[in-house]
PDB file of C-alpha atoms in Angstrom:
ATOM      1  CA  MET N   1     102.647 159.079  64.483  1.00 76.00           C
ATOM      2  CA  VAL N   2     104.111 157.102  66.511  1.00 84.00           C
ATOM      3  CA  SER N   3     108.362 157.551  66.174  1.00 89.00           C
ATOM      4  CA  LEU N   4     110.453 154.583  65.663  1.00 91.00           C
ATOM      5  CA  ASN N   5     112.537 155.808  68.794  1.00 92.00           C
ATOM      6  CA  ALA N   6     109.737 155.531  71.122  1.00 92.00           C
ATOM      7  CA  TYR N   7     109.096 151.786  69.952  1.00 93.00           C
ATOM      8  CA  LEU N   8     112.964 150.816  70.332  1.00 94.00           C
ATOM      9  CA  ILE N   9     112.610 152.070  74.164  1.00 94.00           C
ATOM     10  CA  LEU N  10     109.649 150.503  74.222  1.00 94.00           C
ATOM     11  CA  GLY N  11     111.525 146.903  73.437  1.00 94.00           C
ATOM     12  CA  ALA N  12     114.679 147.783  75.202  1.00 95.00           C
ATOM     13  CA  ILE N  13     112.877 148.010  78.422  1.00 95.00           C
ATOM     14  CA  LEU N  14     110.929 144.617  77.630  1.00 95.00           C
ATOM     15  CA  PHE N  15     114.076 143.436  77.324  1.00 95.00           C
ATOM     16  CA  SER N  16     115.892 144.558  80.076  1.00 95.00           C
ATOM     17  CA  ILE N  17     112.766 143.693  82.630  1.00 94.00           C
ATOM     18  CA  GLY N  18     113.294 140.048  81.041  1.00 94.00           C
ATOM     19  CA  ALA N  19     117.422 139.742  81.631  1.00 94.00           C
ATOM     20  CA  VAL N  20     117.097 141.023  85.181  1.00 94.00           C
ATOM     21  CA  GLY N  21     114.415 138.707  85.838  1.00 93.00           C
ATOM     22  CA  VAL N  22     116.445 135.799  84.373  1.00 93.00           C
ATOM     23  CA  PHE N  23     119.583 136.945  86.390  1.00 92.00           C
ATOM     24  CA  THR N  24     117.823 137.608  89.714  1.00 92.00           C
ATOM     25  CA  ARG N  25     114.719 135.157  89.979  1.00 89.00           C
ATOM     26  CA  ARG N  26     115.266 131.199  91.446  1.00 87.00           C
ATOM     27  CA  ASN N  27     112.298 129.615  90.163  1.00 88.00           C
ATOM     28  CA  VAL N  28     113.238 127.885  86.643  1.00 89.00           C
ATOM     29  CA  LEU N  29     109.985 128.480  85.547  1.00 90.00           C
ATOM     30  CA  ILE N  30     110.112 132.221  85.596  1.00 91.00           C
ATOM     31  CA  ILE N  31     113.422 132.077  84.185  1.00 92.00           C
ATOM     32  CA  TYR N  32     111.693 130.478  81.256  1.00 92.00           C
ATOM     33  CA  MET N  33     108.799 133.021  81.207  1.00 92.00           C
ATOM     34  CA  CYS N  34     111.204 135.970  80.935  1.00 94.00           C
ATOM     35  CA  ILE N  35     113.329 134.506  78.090  1.00 94.00           C
ATOM     36  CA  GLU N  36     109.537 134.190  76.521  1.00 93.00           C
ATOM     37  CA  LEU N  37     109.448 138.171  77.559  1.00 94.00           C
ATOM     38  CA  MET N  38     112.966 138.985  76.156  1.00 95.00           C
ATOM     39  CA  LEU N  39     112.148 137.032  72.397  1.00 94.00           C
ATOM     40  CA  ASN N  40     108.572 139.538  72.582  1.00 94.00           C
ATOM     41  CA  ALA N  41     110.754 142.461  72.667  1.00 95.00           C
ATOM     42  CA  VAL N  42     113.118 141.279  70.058  1.00 95.00           C
ATOM     43  CA  ASN N  43     109.712 140.634  67.891  1.00 94.00           C
ATOM     44  CA  LEU N  44     108.499 144.152  68.859  1.00 95.00           C
ATOM     45  CA  THR N  45     112.221 145.971  67.261  1.00 95.00           C
ATOM     46  CA  PHE N  46     111.471 143.521  64.231  1.00 94.00           C
ATOM     47  CA  ILE N  47     108.391 144.821  63.317  1.00 94.00           C
ATOM     48  CA  ALA N  48     108.635 148.296  64.529  1.00 94.00           C
ATOM     49  CA  PHE N  49     111.723 148.442  61.997  1.00 94.00           C
ATOM     50  CA  SER N  50     109.952 146.745  59.575  1.00 92.00           C
ATOM     51  CA  ARG N  51     107.260 148.762  59.623  1.00 91.00           C
ATOM     52  CA  PHE N  52     109.408 152.245  59.893  1.00 92.00           C
ATOM     53  CA  LEU N  53     111.245 150.815  56.833  1.00 92.00           C
ATOM     54  CA  ASN N  54     108.327 149.410  54.600  1.00 88.00           C
ATOM     55  CA  ASN N  55     110.216 146.184  54.109  1.00 88.00           C
ATOM     56  CA  MET N  56     108.265 142.822  55.107  1.00 88.00           C
ATOM     57  CA  ASN N  57     110.809 141.030  55.613  1.00 90.00           C
ATOM     58  CA  GLY N  58     110.973 141.823  59.573  1.00 90.00           C
ATOM     59  CA  HIS N  59     107.293 139.841  59.748  1.00 92.00           C
ATOM     60  CA  VAL N  60     108.742 136.409  58.364  1.00 92.00           C
ATOM     61  CA  PHE N  61     111.622 137.009  61.127  1.00 92.00           C
ATOM     62  CA  VAL N  62     108.883 137.129  63.881  1.00 93.00           C
ATOM     63  CA  PHE N  63     107.040 134.339  62.711  1.00 92.00           C
ATOM     64  CA  MET N  64     110.225 132.184  62.888  1.00 93.00           C
ATOM     65  CA  ILE N  65     111.456 133.688  66.449  1.00 93.00           C
ATOM     66  CA  MET N  66     107.427 132.484  67.307  1.00 93.00           C
ATOM     67  CA  THR N  67     108.782 128.786  65.711  1.00 93.00           C
ATOM     68  CA  VAL N  68     111.774 128.642  67.607  1.00 93.00           C
ATOM     69  CA  ALA N  69     109.982 130.113  70.733  1.00 92.00           C
ATOM     70  CA  ALA N  70     107.253 127.241  70.474  1.00 92.00           C
ATOM     71  CA  ALA N  71     110.032 124.857  70.254  1.00 93.00           C
ATOM     72  CA  GLU N  72     112.027 126.026  73.002  1.00 92.00           C
ATOM     73  CA  ALA N  73     109.355 126.257  75.167  1.00 92.00           C
ATOM     74  CA  ALA N  74     108.169 122.596  74.184  1.00 92.00           C
ATOM     75  CA  VAL N  75     111.739 120.866  74.522  1.00 93.00           C
ATOM     76  CA  GLY N  76     112.466 123.307  77.443  1.00 92.00           C
ATOM     77  CA  LEU N  77     109.065 122.133  79.704  1.00 91.00           C
ATOM     78  CA  ALA N  78     110.349 118.872  79.073  1.00 91.00           C
ATOM     79  CA  ILE N  79     113.411 119.129  80.607  1.00 90.00           C
ATOM     80  CA  ILE N  80     111.560 121.282  83.747  1.00 89.00           C
ATOM     81  CA  ILE N  81     109.651 117.784  83.751  1.00 88.00           C
ATOM     82  CA  SER N  82     112.500 115.397  83.797  1.00 87.00           C
ATOM     83  CA  VAL N  83     115.045 117.462  86.481  1.00 86.00           C
ATOM     84  CA  PHE N  84     112.027 117.714  88.584  1.00 87.00           C
ATOM     85  CA  ARG N  85     110.674 114.297  88.361  1.00 85.00           C
ATOM     86  CA  ASN N  86     114.829 113.214  89.282  1.00 83.00           C
ATOM     87  CA  LYS N  87     115.697 116.101  91.755  1.00 81.00           C
ATOM     88  CA  GLU N  88     111.830 117.338  93.013  1.00 81.00           C
ATOM     89  CA  THR N  89     113.018 120.599  92.872  1.00 81.00           C
ATOM     90  CA  ILE N  90     112.346 123.598  90.659  1.00 82.00           C
ATOM     91  CA  TYR N  91     115.044 125.808  92.000  1.00 86.00           C
ATOM     92  CA  VAL N  92     118.194 126.405  90.044  1.00 84.00           C
ATOM     93  CA  ASP N  93     120.435 127.434  93.541  1.00 82.00           C
ATOM     94  CA  ASP N  94     119.900 122.917  93.802  1.00 82.00           C
ATOM     95  CA  ILE N  95     120.284 122.188  90.437  1.00 80.00           C
ATOM     96  CA  ASN N  96     123.497 121.785  89.414  1.00 77.00           C
ATOM     97  CA  LEU N  97     124.260 119.439  88.170  1.00 74.00           C
ATOM     98  CA  SER N  98     127.324 119.874  85.797  1.00 74.00           C
ATOM     99  CA  LYS N  99     129.095 121.994  89.270  1.00 69.00           C
ATOM    100  CA  GLY N 100     129.107 125.423  88.299  1.00 57.00           C
TER     101      GLY N 100
ATOM    102  CA  MET T   1      94.746 159.064  68.974  1.00 79.00           C
ATOM    103  CA  GLN T   2      97.566 156.955  67.799  1.00 84.00           C
ATOM    104  CA  LEU T   3      99.792 158.441  70.624  1.00 88.00           C
ATOM    105  CA  LEU T   4      97.123 157.835  72.952  1.00 90.00           C
ATOM    106  CA  MET T   5      96.854 153.667  72.597  1.00 89.00           C
ATOM    107  CA  PHE T   6     100.595 153.922  72.100  1.00 92.00           C
ATOM    108  CA  TYR T   7     100.915 154.851  75.919  1.00 92.00           C
ATOM    109  CA  ILE T   8      98.259 152.447  77.076  1.00 92.00           C
ATOM    110  CA  PHE T   9      99.559 149.798  75.779  1.00 93.00           C
ATOM    111  CA  GLY T  10     103.266 150.382  76.454  1.00 93.00           C
ATOM    112  CA  LEU T  11     102.452 151.142  79.744  1.00 94.00           C
ATOM    113  CA  GLY T  12     100.201 148.716  80.173  1.00 94.00           C
ATOM    114  CA  ALA T  13     103.093 146.092  78.756  1.00 94.00           C
ATOM    115  CA  VAL T  14     105.901 147.723  80.894  1.00 94.00           C
ATOM    116  CA  LEU T  15     103.500 147.455  84.009  1.00 94.00           C
ATOM    117  CA  SER T  16     102.288 143.705  83.855  1.00 94.00           C
ATOM    118  CA  ALA T  17     106.161 142.441  82.642  1.00 94.00           C
ATOM    119  CA  THR T  18     107.333 144.339  85.980  1.00 93.00           C
ATOM    120  CA  LEU T  19     104.705 142.711  88.155  1.00 93.00           C
ATOM    121  CA  MET T  20     105.723 139.384  86.228  1.00 92.00           C
ATOM    122  CA  VAL T  21     109.353 139.524  87.298  1.00 91.00           C
ATOM    123  CA  THR T  22     108.294 140.509  90.697  1.00 91.00           C
ATOM    124  CA  ASN T  23     106.281 137.889  91.384  1.00 87.00           C
ATOM    125  CA  ILE T  24     106.392 135.165  94.155  1.00 86.00           C
ATOM    126  CA  LYS T  25     103.603 132.834  92.717  1.00 87.00           C
ATOM    127  CA  PRO T  26     104.715 131.490  89.628  1.00 88.00           C
ATOM    128  CA  VAL T  27     100.638 130.783  88.076  1.00 89.00           C
ATOM    129  CA  THR T  28     100.328 134.795  88.760  1.00 91.00           C
ATOM    130  CA  ALA T  29     103.748 135.259  86.603  1.00 92.00           C
ATOM    131  CA  ALA T  30     102.542 133.519  84.009  1.00 92.00           C
ATOM    132  CA  MET T  31      99.192 135.285  84.095  1.00 92.00           C
ATOM    133  CA  ASN T  32     100.759 139.087  83.929  1.00 94.00           C
ATOM    134  CA  LEU T  33     103.129 137.053  81.116  1.00 94.00           C
ATOM    135  CA  ILE T  34      99.458 136.780  78.962  1.00 94.00           C
ATOM    136  CA  MET T  35      98.257 140.651  79.948  1.00 92.00           C
ATOM    137  CA  THR T  36     102.096 141.465  78.614  1.00 94.00           C
ATOM    138  CA  MET T  37     101.350 139.467  75.350  1.00 94.00           C
ATOM    139  CA  PHE T  38      98.166 140.918  74.575  1.00 93.00           C
ATOM    140  CA  PHE T  39      99.318 144.522  75.203  1.00 94.00           C
ATOM    141  CA  LEU T  40     102.366 143.705  72.875  1.00 94.00           C
ATOM    142  CA  ALA T  41      99.390 142.519  70.072  1.00 94.00           C
ATOM    143  CA  GLY T  42      97.696 145.918  70.151  1.00 93.00           C
ATOM    144  CA  ILE T  43     101.150 147.389  70.057  1.00 94.00           C
ATOM    145  CA  TYR T  44     101.481 145.471  66.927  1.00 93.00           C
ATOM    146  CA  VAL T  45      97.824 146.604  65.614  1.00 91.00           C
ATOM    147  CA  LEU T  46      99.407 150.362  65.708  1.00 90.00           C
ATOM    148  CA  LEU T  47     102.468 149.283  63.501  1.00 90.00           C
ATOM    149  CA  ASP T  48      99.739 147.790  61.022  1.00 88.00           C
ATOM    150  CA  ALA T  49     100.811 143.883  61.265  1.00 89.00           C
ATOM    151  CA  HIS T  50      98.046 142.300  61.459  1.00 88.00           C
ATOM    152  CA  LEU T  51      98.787 138.849  61.545  1.00 90.00           C
ATOM    153  CA  ILE T  52     101.775 138.970  63.661  1.00 92.00           C
ATOM    154  CA  ALA T  53      99.276 140.181  66.061  1.00 92.00           C
ATOM    155  CA  ALA T  54      96.902 137.242  65.803  1.00 92.00           C
ATOM    156  CA  LEU T  55      99.979 134.918  65.657  1.00 91.00           C
ATOM    157  CA  GLN T  56     101.019 136.563  68.764  1.00 92.00           C
ATOM    158  CA  ILE T  57      97.507 135.944  70.523  1.00 93.00           C
ATOM    159  CA  ILE T  58      96.790 132.554  69.384  1.00 93.00           C
ATOM    160  CA  VAL T  59     100.391 130.937  69.453  1.00 91.00           C
ATOM    161  CA  TYR T  60     101.828 132.945  72.457  1.00 90.00           C
ATOM    162  CA  ALA T  61      98.547 133.320  74.912  1.00 89.00           C
ATOM    163  CA  GLY T  62      97.102 130.708  73.520  1.00 90.00           C
ATOM    164  CA  ALA T  63      99.775 128.013  73.130  1.00 91.00           C
ATOM    165  CA  ILE T  64     102.565 128.680  74.623  1.00 92.00           C
ATOM    166  CA  MET T  65     101.166 129.785  77.476  1.00 92.00           C
ATOM    167  CA  VAL T  66      98.924 127.026  78.091  1.00 92.00           C
ATOM    168  CA  LEU T  67     101.592 124.949  77.983  1.00 91.00           C
ATOM    169  CA  PHE T  68     103.666 127.015  80.716  1.00 91.00           C
ATOM    170  CA  LEU T  69     100.366 126.562  82.892  1.00 91.00           C
ATOM    171  CA  PHE T  70     100.019 123.428  82.373  1.00 90.00           C
ATOM    172  CA  VAL T  71     103.323 122.088  83.635  1.00 90.00           C
ATOM    173  CA  ILE T  72     102.657 124.849  86.531  1.00 89.00           C
ATOM    174  CA  LEU T  73      99.522 122.624  87.476  1.00 88.00           C
ATOM    175  CA  LEU T  74     101.923 119.259  87.244  1.00 85.00           C
ATOM    176  CA  LEU T  75     104.840 121.106  89.296  1.00 83.00           C
ATOM    177  CA  ASN T  76     102.420 122.411  91.564  1.00 72.00           C
ATOM    178  CA  VAL T  77     105.023 122.210  94.436  1.00 65.00           C
ATOM    179  CA  HIS T  78     104.039 124.309  97.256  1.00 61.00           C
ATOM    180  CA  GLU T  79     100.404 124.985  97.443  1.00 52.00           C
ATOM    181  CA  LYS T  80      98.084 123.158  99.688  1.00 49.00           C
ATOM    182  CA  GLU T  81      95.198 121.463  98.313  1.00 48.00           C
ATOM    183  CA  GLY T  82      91.076 122.174  99.631  1.00 53.00           C
ATOM    184  CA  GLU T  83      92.266 125.146 100.655  1.00 58.00           C
ATOM    185  CA  THR T  84      90.067 127.367  98.150  1.00 60.00           C
ATOM    186  CA  ALA T  85      87.549 129.246 100.215  1.00 70.00           C
ATOM    187  CA  ARG T  86      84.453 130.722  98.888  1.00 75.00           C
ATOM    188  CA  ARG T  87      85.470 134.569  98.841  1.00 78.00           C
ATOM    189  CA  LYS T  88      88.332 133.382  96.469  1.00 80.00           C
ATOM    190  CA  VAL T  89      85.997 131.303  94.001  1.00 84.00           C
ATOM    191  CA  VAL T  90      83.513 134.286  93.880  1.00 87.00           C
ATOM    192  CA  ILE T  91      86.344 136.737  93.087  1.00 87.00           C
ATOM    193  CA  GLN T  92      87.727 134.514  89.984  1.00 86.00           C
ATOM    194  CA  PHE T  93      83.901 133.889  89.063  1.00 90.00           C
ATOM    195  CA  GLY T  94      82.955 137.395  88.836  1.00 92.00           C
ATOM    196  CA  SER T  95      86.658 138.078  87.325  1.00 90.00           C
ATOM    197  CA  ILE T  96      85.691 135.929  84.684  1.00 91.00           C
ATOM    198  CA  ALA T  97      81.981 137.584  84.235  1.00 93.00           C
ATOM    199  CA  ILE T  98      83.548 140.848  84.274  1.00 93.00           C
ATOM    200  CA  VAL T  99      85.831 140.237  81.499  1.00 90.00           C
ATOM    201  CA  GLY T 100      83.017 138.642  78.967  1.00 92.00           C
ATOM    202  CA  SER T 101      80.407 141.493  79.442  1.00 93.00           C
ATOM    203  CA  LEU T 102      83.302 143.809  78.731  1.00 90.00           C
ATOM    204  CA  PHE T 103      83.326 141.863  75.593  1.00 88.00           C
ATOM    205  CA  ILE T 104      79.743 141.611  74.630  1.00 91.00           C
ATOM    206  CA  ILE T 105      79.443 145.419  75.679  1.00 90.00           C
ATOM    207  CA  ILE T 106      81.694 146.263  73.074  1.00 85.00           C
ATOM    208  CA  ALA T 107      80.961 144.435  70.631  1.00 84.00           C
ATOM    209  CA  HIS T 108      77.424 145.522  71.138  1.00 85.00           C
ATOM    210  CA  LEU T 109      79.432 149.436  70.532  1.00 83.00           C
ATOM    211  CA  ALA T 110      81.041 148.675  67.508  1.00 79.00           C
ATOM    212  CA  VAL T 111      77.084 147.237  65.969  1.00 81.00           C
ATOM    213  CA  ILE T 112      75.071 150.310  67.120  1.00 80.00           C
ATOM    214  CA  TYR T 113      78.009 152.653  66.088  1.00 77.00           C
ATOM    215  CA  PRO T 114      79.417 151.279  63.213  1.00 72.00           C
ATOM    216  CA  SER T 115      81.525 154.436  62.246  1.00 70.00           C
ATOM    217  CA  ALA T 116      83.188 154.070  65.602  1.00 62.00           C
ATOM    218  CA  VAL T 117      85.231 151.278  64.293  1.00 63.00           C
ATOM    219  CA  LYS T 118      86.695 151.918  60.696  1.00 63.00           C
ATOM    220  CA  VAL T 119      86.852 149.466  58.464  1.00 61.00           C
ATOM    221  CA  ILE T 120      89.563 149.387  55.803  1.00 59.00           C
ATOM    222  CA  THR T 121      88.401 148.674  52.616  1.00 60.00           C
ATOM    223  CA  ASP T 122      91.290 149.954  50.896  1.00 59.00           C
ATOM    224  CA  THR T 123      92.924 146.656  49.018  1.00 57.00           C
ATOM    225  CA  ALA T 124      95.681 148.501  47.194  1.00 60.00           C
ATOM    226  CA  TYR T 125      97.476 149.036  50.974  1.00 68.00           C
ATOM    227  CA  GLU T 126      97.938 145.285  52.143  1.00 75.00           C
ATOM    228  CA  PHE T 127     101.039 146.087  54.138  1.00 80.00           C
ATOM    229  CA  GLY T 128     101.516 143.392  57.303  1.00 78.00           C
ATOM    230  CA  THR T 129      98.146 141.839  55.968  1.00 83.00           C
ATOM    231  CA  THR T 130      97.611 137.389  55.656  1.00 86.00           C
ATOM    232  CA  LYS T 131      97.929 137.664  52.267  1.00 87.00           C
ATOM    233  CA  ALA T 132     101.011 139.995  52.132  1.00 88.00           C
ATOM    234  CA  VAL T 133     103.077 137.975  54.304  1.00 88.00           C
ATOM    235  CA  GLY T 134     101.574 134.123  53.608  1.00 89.00           C
ATOM    236  CA  LYS T 135     102.934 135.328  50.080  1.00 89.00           C
ATOM    237  CA  MET T 136     106.166 136.225  51.239  1.00 88.00           C
ATOM    238  CA  LEU T 137     106.639 133.126  53.356  1.00 89.00           C
ATOM    239  CA  PHE T 138     105.695 130.906  50.237  1.00 91.00           C
ATOM    240  CA  THR T 139     107.527 132.510  47.734  1.00 92.00           C
ATOM    241  CA  ASP T 140     110.931 134.296  48.711  1.00 90.00           C
ATOM    242  CA  PHE T 141     111.369 132.261  52.348  1.00 92.00           C
ATOM    243  CA  LEU T 142     109.864 129.105  51.241  1.00 93.00           C
ATOM    244  CA  LEU T 143     113.335 126.793  52.439  1.00 94.00           C
ATOM    245  CA  PRO T 144     112.805 128.659  55.841  1.00 92.00           C
ATOM    246  CA  PHE T 145     109.565 127.458  56.207  1.00 92.00           C
ATOM    247  CA  GLU T 146     110.260 124.573  55.611  1.00 93.00           C
ATOM    248  CA  ILE T 147     113.132 124.212  57.758  1.00 94.00           C
ATOM    249  CA  ALA T 148     110.956 125.429  60.973  1.00 93.00           C
ATOM    250  CA  SER T 149     108.477 122.563  60.355  1.00 93.00           C
ATOM    251  CA  PHE T 150     111.328 119.892  60.363  1.00 94.00           C
ATOM    252  CA  LEU T 151     112.373 122.021  64.038  1.00 94.00           C
ATOM    253  CA  LEU T 152     108.846 121.759  65.087  1.00 94.00           C
ATOM    254  CA  LEU T 153     109.168 118.127  64.490  1.00 95.00           C
ATOM    255  CA  ALA T 154     112.002 117.785  65.990  1.00 94.00           C
ATOM    256  CA  ALA T 155     111.362 119.870  69.072  1.00 93.00           C
ATOM    257  CA  ILE T 156     108.051 117.329  69.551  1.00 92.00           C
ATOM    258  CA  VAL T 157     109.988 114.026  69.234  1.00 93.00           C
ATOM    259  CA  GLY T 158     112.430 115.793  71.600  1.00 92.00           C
ATOM    260  CA  ALA T 159     110.068 116.582  74.172  1.00 91.00           C
ATOM    261  CA  VAL T 160     108.135 113.382  73.978  1.00 90.00           C
ATOM    262  CA  ILE T 161     111.588 111.446  74.784  1.00 90.00           C
ATOM    263  CA  LEU T 162     112.630 113.693  77.055  1.00 86.00           C
ATOM    264  CA  ALA T 163     109.025 113.975  79.230  1.00 82.00           C
ATOM    265  CA  LYS T 164     108.384 110.040  79.090  1.00 82.00           C
ATOM    266  CA  ARG T 165     108.810 107.903  81.912  1.00 73.00           C
ATOM    267  CA  ARG T 166     111.701 105.241  81.187  1.00 69.00           C
ATOM    268  CA  ILE T 167     109.896 101.729  81.705  1.00 63.00           C
ATOM    269  CA  ASP T 168     112.721 100.965  84.163  1.00 63.00           C
ATOM    270  CA  ASP T 169     112.032 103.972  86.206  1.00 59.00           C
ATOM    271  CA  SER T 170     108.634 102.947  87.738  1.00 55.00           C
ATOM    272  CA  GLU T 171     110.170  99.750  89.869  1.00 48.00           C
TER     273      GLU T 171
END
């Protein structure tokens, strides 16, 4: 039997990889993929807790997170397309619309 | 057995996630993310979350990543056309054939050795099955479920409005 800690550590590792990717990569598409990876890591934590607490509410949470991820992917990719149409680039260094 | 599967799936997930972050080409990164999601689906099965494992493959690896690949295809910035060497095509078809035949071999093994595949017939234990999760979704969590459908509708409308080309842009 695999312990709860093992699943939590795996989720933490995946989340950290995703966070590092968000901070280090400059390609908007890969940043989006890293966000998806972080959502997946959170899903893993929910499922692990739900299994070990023997309570199925976590599965419903994961269902909702998947819905939000799908909506976010659709809207985000639409934004990327429209930015690319105006700026001809997908690298975040060249996209500073709000002069941040 | 369970520990071994956990290590295989976990190491695979971490490895392919690292490959995704370090890869330069977006297509390769997307393929590695799909790989990560398949490994995570395996871990969900270990955790008795059968419905979520199926949804992970269908929704994440199937729908969301195909959307990503479509956008990568649309925004194909740097790669040039017509450079696909014959060797590359052979490698691509070869890998597809190998993966497909692996699936066929595994399916046949399950038919030949039925004892290798454990079929759970105990219906009293229904943690994480479609029936149990669906019952929860449509009774206790009915309002969040309906709100999720509205969210999806709003996302569809937003995506169409954001991505469509305005009429006065074209001239």
